[in-house]
CSV table of C-alpha atoms in Angstrom, one decimal:
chain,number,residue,atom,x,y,z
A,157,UNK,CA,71.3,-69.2,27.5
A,158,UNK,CA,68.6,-66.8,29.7
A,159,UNK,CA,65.9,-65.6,27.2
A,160,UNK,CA,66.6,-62.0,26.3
A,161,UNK,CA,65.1,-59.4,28.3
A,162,UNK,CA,61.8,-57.2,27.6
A,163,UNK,CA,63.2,-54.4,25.5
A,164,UNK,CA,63.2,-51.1,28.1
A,165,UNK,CA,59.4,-49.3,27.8
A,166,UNK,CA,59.4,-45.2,27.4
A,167,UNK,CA,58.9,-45.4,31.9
A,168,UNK,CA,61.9,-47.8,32.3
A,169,UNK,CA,64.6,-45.8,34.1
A,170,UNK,CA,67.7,-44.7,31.9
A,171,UNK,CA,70.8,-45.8,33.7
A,172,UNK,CA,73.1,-44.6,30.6
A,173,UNK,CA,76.6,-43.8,31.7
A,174,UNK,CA,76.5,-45.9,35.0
A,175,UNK,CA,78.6,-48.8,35.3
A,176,UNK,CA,77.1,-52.3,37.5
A,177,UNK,CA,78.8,-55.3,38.5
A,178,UNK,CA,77.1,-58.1,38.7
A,179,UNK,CA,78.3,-62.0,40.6
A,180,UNK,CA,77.4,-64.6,39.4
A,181,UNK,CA,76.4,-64.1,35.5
A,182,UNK,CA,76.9,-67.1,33.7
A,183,UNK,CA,73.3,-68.5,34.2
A,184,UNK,CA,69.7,-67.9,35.5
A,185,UNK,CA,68.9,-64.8,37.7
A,186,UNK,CA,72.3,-63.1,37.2
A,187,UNK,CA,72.2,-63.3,33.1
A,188,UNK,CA,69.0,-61.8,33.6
A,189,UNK,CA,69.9,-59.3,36.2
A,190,UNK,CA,73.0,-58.1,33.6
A,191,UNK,CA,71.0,-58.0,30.3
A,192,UNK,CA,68.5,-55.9,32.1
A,193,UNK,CA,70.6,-53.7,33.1
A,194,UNK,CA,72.4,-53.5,30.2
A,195,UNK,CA,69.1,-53.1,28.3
A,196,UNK,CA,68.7,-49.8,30.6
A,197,UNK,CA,71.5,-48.2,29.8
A,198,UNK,CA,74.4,-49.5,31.9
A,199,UNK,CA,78.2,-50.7,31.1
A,200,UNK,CA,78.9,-54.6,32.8
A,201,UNK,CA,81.3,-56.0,34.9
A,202,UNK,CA,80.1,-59.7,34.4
A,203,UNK,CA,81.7,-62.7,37.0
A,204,UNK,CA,81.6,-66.5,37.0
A,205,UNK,CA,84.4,-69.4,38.6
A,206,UNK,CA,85.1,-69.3,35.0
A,207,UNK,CA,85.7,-67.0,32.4
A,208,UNK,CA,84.6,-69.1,30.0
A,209,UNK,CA,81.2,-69.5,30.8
A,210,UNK,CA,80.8,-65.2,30.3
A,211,UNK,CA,81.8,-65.2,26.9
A,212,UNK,CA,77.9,-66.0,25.5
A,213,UNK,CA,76.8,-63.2,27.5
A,214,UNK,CA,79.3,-60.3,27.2
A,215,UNK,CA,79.0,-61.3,23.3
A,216,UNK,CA,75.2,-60.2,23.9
A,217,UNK,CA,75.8,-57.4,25.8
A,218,UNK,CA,78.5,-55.9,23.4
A,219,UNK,CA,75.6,-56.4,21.1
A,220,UNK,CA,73.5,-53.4,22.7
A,221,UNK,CA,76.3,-51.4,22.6
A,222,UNK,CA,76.9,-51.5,26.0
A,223,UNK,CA,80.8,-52.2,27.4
A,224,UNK,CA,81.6,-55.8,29.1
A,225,UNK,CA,84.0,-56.4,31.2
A,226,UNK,CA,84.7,-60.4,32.0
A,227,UNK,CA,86.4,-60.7,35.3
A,228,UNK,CA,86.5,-64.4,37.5
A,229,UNK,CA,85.4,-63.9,40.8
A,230,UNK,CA,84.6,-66.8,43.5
A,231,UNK,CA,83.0,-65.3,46.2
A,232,UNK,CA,83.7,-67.6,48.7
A,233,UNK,CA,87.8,-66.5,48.8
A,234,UNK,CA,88.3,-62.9,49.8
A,235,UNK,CA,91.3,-62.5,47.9
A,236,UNK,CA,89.1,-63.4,44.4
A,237,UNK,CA,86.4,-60.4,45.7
A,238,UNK,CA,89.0,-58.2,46.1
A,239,UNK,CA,90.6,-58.9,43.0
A,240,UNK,CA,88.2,-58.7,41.2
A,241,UNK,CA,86.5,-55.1,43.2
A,242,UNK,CA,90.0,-53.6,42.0
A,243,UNK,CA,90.1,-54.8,38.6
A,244,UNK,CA,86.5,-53.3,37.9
A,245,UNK,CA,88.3,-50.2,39.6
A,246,UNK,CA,90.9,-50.1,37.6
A,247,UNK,CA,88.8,-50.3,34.5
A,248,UNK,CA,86.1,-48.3,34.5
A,249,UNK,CA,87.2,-46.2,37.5
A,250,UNK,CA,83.6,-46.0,38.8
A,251,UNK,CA,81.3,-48.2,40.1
A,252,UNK,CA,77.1,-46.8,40.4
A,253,UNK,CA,75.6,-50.3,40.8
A,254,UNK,CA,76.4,-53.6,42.8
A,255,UNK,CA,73.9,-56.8,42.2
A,256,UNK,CA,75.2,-59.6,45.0
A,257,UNK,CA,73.5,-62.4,42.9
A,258,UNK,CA,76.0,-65.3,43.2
A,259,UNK,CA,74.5,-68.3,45.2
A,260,UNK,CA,74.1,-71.6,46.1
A,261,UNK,CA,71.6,-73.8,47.6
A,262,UNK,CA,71.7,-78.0,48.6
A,263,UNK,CA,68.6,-79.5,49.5
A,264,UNK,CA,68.4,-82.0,52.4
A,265,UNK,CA,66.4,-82.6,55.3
A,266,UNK,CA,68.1,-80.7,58.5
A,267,UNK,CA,69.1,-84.6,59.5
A,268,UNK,CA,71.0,-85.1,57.1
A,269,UNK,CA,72.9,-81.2,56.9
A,270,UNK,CA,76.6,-82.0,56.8
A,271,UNK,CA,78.9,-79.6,58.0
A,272,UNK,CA,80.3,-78.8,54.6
A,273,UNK,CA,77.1,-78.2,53.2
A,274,UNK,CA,76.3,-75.2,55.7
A,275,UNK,CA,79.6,-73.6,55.2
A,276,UNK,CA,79.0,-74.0,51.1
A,277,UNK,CA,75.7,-72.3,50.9
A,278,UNK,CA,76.5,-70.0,53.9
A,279,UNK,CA,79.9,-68.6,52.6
A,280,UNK,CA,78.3,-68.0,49.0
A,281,UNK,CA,75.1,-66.7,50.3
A,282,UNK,CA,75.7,-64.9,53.0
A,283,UNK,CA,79.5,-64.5,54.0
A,284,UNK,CA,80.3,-63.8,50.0
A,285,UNK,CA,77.6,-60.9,49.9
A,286,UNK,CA,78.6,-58.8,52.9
A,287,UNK,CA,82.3,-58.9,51.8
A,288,UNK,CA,81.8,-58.4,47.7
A,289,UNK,CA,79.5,-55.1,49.2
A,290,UNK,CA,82.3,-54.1,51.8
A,291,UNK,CA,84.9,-53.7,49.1
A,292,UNK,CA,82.5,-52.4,46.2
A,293,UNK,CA,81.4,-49.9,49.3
A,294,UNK,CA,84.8,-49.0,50.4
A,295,UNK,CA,87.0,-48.7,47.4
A,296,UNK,CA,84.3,-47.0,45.0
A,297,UNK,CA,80.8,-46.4,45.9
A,298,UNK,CA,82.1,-44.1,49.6
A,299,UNK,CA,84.6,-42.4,47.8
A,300,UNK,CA,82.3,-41.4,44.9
A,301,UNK,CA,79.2,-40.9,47.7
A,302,UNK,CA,77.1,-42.9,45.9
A,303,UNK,CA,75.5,-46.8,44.7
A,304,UNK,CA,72.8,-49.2,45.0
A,305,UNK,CA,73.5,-52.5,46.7
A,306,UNK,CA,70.8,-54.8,45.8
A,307,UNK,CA,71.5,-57.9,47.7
A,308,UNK,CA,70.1,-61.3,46.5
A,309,UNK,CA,67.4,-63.2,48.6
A,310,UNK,CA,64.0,-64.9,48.5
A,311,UNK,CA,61.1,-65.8,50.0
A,312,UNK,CA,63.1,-67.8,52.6
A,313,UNK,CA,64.2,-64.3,53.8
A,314,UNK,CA,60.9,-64.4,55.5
A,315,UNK,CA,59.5,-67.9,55.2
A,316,UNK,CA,60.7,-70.9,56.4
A,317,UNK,CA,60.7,-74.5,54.0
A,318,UNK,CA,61.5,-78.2,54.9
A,319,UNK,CA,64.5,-79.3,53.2
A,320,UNK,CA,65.9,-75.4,53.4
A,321,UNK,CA,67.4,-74.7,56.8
A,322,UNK,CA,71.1,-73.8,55.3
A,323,UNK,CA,69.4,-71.4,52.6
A,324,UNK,CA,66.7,-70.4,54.3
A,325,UNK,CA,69.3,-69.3,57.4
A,326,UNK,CA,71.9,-67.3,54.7
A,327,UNK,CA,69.1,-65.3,53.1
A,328,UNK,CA,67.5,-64.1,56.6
A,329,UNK,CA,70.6,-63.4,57.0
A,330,UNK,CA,70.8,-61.3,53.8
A,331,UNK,CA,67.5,-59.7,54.9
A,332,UNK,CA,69.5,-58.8,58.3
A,333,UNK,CA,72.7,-57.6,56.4
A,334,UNK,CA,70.7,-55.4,54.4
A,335,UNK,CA,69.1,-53.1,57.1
A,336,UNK,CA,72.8,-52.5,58.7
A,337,UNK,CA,74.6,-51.9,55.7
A,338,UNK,CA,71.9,-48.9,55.2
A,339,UNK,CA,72.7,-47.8,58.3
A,340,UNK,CA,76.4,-47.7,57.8
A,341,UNK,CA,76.2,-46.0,54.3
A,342,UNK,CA,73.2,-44.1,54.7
A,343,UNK,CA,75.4,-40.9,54.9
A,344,UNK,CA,77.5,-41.8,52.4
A,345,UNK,CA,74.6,-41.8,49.5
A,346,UNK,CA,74.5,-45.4,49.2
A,347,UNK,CA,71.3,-47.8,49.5
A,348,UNK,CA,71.3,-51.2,50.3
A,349,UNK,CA,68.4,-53.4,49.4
A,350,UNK,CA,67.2,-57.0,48.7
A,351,UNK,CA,65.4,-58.0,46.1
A,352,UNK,CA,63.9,-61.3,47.2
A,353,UNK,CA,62.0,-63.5,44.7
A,354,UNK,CA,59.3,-66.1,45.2
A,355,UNK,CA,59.0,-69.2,43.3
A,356,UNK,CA,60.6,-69.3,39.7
A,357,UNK,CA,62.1,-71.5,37.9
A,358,UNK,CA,65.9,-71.3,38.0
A,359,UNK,CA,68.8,-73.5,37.0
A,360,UNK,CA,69.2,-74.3,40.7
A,361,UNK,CA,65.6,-75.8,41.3
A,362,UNK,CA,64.6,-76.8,37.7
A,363,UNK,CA,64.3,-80.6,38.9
A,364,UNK,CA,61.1,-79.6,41.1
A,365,UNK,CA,59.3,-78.1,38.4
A,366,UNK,CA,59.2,-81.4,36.4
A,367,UNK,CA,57.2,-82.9,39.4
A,368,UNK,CA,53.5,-81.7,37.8
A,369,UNK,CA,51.7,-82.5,41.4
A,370,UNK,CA,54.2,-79.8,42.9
A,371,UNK,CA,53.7,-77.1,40.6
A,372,UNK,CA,49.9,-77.5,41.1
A,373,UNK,CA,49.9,-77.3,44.5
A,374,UNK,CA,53.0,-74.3,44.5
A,375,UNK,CA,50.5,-72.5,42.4
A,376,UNK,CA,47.4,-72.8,44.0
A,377,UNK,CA,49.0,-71.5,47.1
A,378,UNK,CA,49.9,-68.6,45.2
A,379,UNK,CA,47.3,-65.6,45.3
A,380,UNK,CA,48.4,-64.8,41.7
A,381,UNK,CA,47.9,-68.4,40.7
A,382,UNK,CA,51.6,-69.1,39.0
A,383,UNK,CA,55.1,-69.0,39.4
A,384,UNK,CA,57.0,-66.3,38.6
A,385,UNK,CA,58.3,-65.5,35.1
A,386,UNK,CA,61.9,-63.6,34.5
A,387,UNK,CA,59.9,-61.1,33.8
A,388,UNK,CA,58.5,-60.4,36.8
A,389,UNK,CA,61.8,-59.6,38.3
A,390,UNK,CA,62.8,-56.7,35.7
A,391,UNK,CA,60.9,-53.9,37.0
A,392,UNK,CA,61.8,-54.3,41.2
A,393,UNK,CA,65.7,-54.7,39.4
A,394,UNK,CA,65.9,-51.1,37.6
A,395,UNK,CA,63.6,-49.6,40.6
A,396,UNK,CA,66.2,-50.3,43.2
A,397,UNK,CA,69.2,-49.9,41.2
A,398,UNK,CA,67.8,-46.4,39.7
A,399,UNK,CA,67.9,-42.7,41.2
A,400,UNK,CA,63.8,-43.4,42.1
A,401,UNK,CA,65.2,-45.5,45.0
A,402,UNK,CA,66.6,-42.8,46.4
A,403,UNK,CA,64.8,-42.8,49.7
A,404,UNK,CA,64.1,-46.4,49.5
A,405,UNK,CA,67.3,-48.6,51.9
A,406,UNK,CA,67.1,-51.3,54.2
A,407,UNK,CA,64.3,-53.0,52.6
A,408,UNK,CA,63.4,-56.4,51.6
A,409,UNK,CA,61.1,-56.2,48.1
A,410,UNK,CA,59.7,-59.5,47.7
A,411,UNK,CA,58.6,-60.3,44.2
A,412,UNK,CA,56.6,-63.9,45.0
A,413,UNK,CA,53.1,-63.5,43.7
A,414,UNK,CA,52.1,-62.5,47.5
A,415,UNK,CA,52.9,-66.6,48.7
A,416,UNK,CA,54.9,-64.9,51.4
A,417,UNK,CA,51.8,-62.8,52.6
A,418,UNK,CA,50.7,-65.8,55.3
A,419,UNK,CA,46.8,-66.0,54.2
A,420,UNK,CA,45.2,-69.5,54.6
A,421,UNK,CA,42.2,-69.8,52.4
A,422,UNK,CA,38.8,-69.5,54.8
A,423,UNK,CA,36.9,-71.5,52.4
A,424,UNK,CA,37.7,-74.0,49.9
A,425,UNK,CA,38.0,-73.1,46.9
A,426,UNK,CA,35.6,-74.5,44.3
A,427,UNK,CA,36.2,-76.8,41.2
């Protein structure tokens, strides 16, 4: 179970009466990414490959009085996106918010990249994305003439990692997607962002935080000198899914402690 998130501050944008869907909540990043919503303000429509695994979570979001609605979505078959796009439609007849959170990453050297690996990781990541936000776009957010699409990424969207060609390829691509899909909406009042964290600790890369020699070196290539915390991500969240984004679309926020920034220490540093 995600630790719960920060209780909302007196500045933390009120998203009361908006409804967001959010893929991939069972775990990690997208519990998170729901509770903080949910803290804000906003009624759930909460997705996993099975709707067991939600049952934790809309348990704790029924528990800030917010409204949860369980749905099973696999975003790598089109038929489960739209399924689940018009059962959210059919339930709360609105849709304000759309966080495309559901991933997947398999680390290998490029040599050893099978064919079914790239077409995993590409048709979650990327592929699973653009067609969740196609139908979220067409069959609520247009018609309404308004949403935030806040696309999933990472510092991959920008940096590239040995042992990450697959992921880092789907979340350039994510990067790319972004600025088009702000193009295409712009007039009809939605934005489309990404919200790309650095290095934290998630379910899917727990194993490399065990290795104490990595996390040493991660952080001391990190201006802010450690990984990121949950935490961290809250703020960037409620910014771009909030009416103070209004003018903000196309963009790629990266939330990585500025590792992403390119500087290579002059001096060294001393003990």
């Amino acid at each position: 179970m995600s630790s719960p998130a920060s209780p909302p501050s007196p500045s933390t944008p009120s998203l009361a009466g908006q409804v967001a869907f959010v893929s991939g909540t069972s775990r990690g990043l997208g519990d998170r990414f729901a509770m903080t919503l949910a803290q804000a303000g906003a009624d759930l429509v909460l997705t996993s490959r099975t709707l067991k695994s939600l049952d934790d979570i809309v348990k704790r979001v029924e528990d800030l009085g917010r409204r949860a609605l369980p749905l099973e979505l696999d975003v790598r078959s089109y038929e489960s996106i739209v399924a689940s796009v018009q059962e959210a439609k059919a339930h709360y007849s609105k849709l304000d918010i759309l966080v495309c959170n559901a991933g997947c990453n398999v680390r290998k050297p490029s040599v050893d990249v099978t064919w079914d690996d790239w077409n995993l990781i590409l048709d979650t990541n990327l592929r699973g994305s653009f067609f969740l936000a196609q139908q979220a776009a067409k069959e609520l957010m247009i018609p309404a003439q308004y949403g935030r699409i806040i696309l999933i990424g990472s510092v991959t969207c920008v940096a590239g990692y040995a042992g990450l060609a697959p992921y880092g390829a789907s979340r350039g691509g994510v990067k790319q997607l972004a600025m088009s899909l702000a193009d295409d909406w712009g007039k009809d009042g939605i934005t489309v962002n990404v919200l790309a964290p650095g290095w934290f600790k998630t379910a899917q890369n727990a194993v490399m935080y065990q290795d104490a020699d990595w996390v040493d070196y991660l952080t001391d290539r990190i201006p802010v000198k450690r990984p990121g915390s949950m935490d961290d991500l809250e703020s960037p969240l409620l910014f771009l899914a909030s009416e103070g984004s209004r003018y903000v679309t196309g963009q790629t926020l990266l939330v990585d402690g500025g590792i992403s920034g390119g500087a290579t220490r002059a001096l060294p540093r001393k003990k």
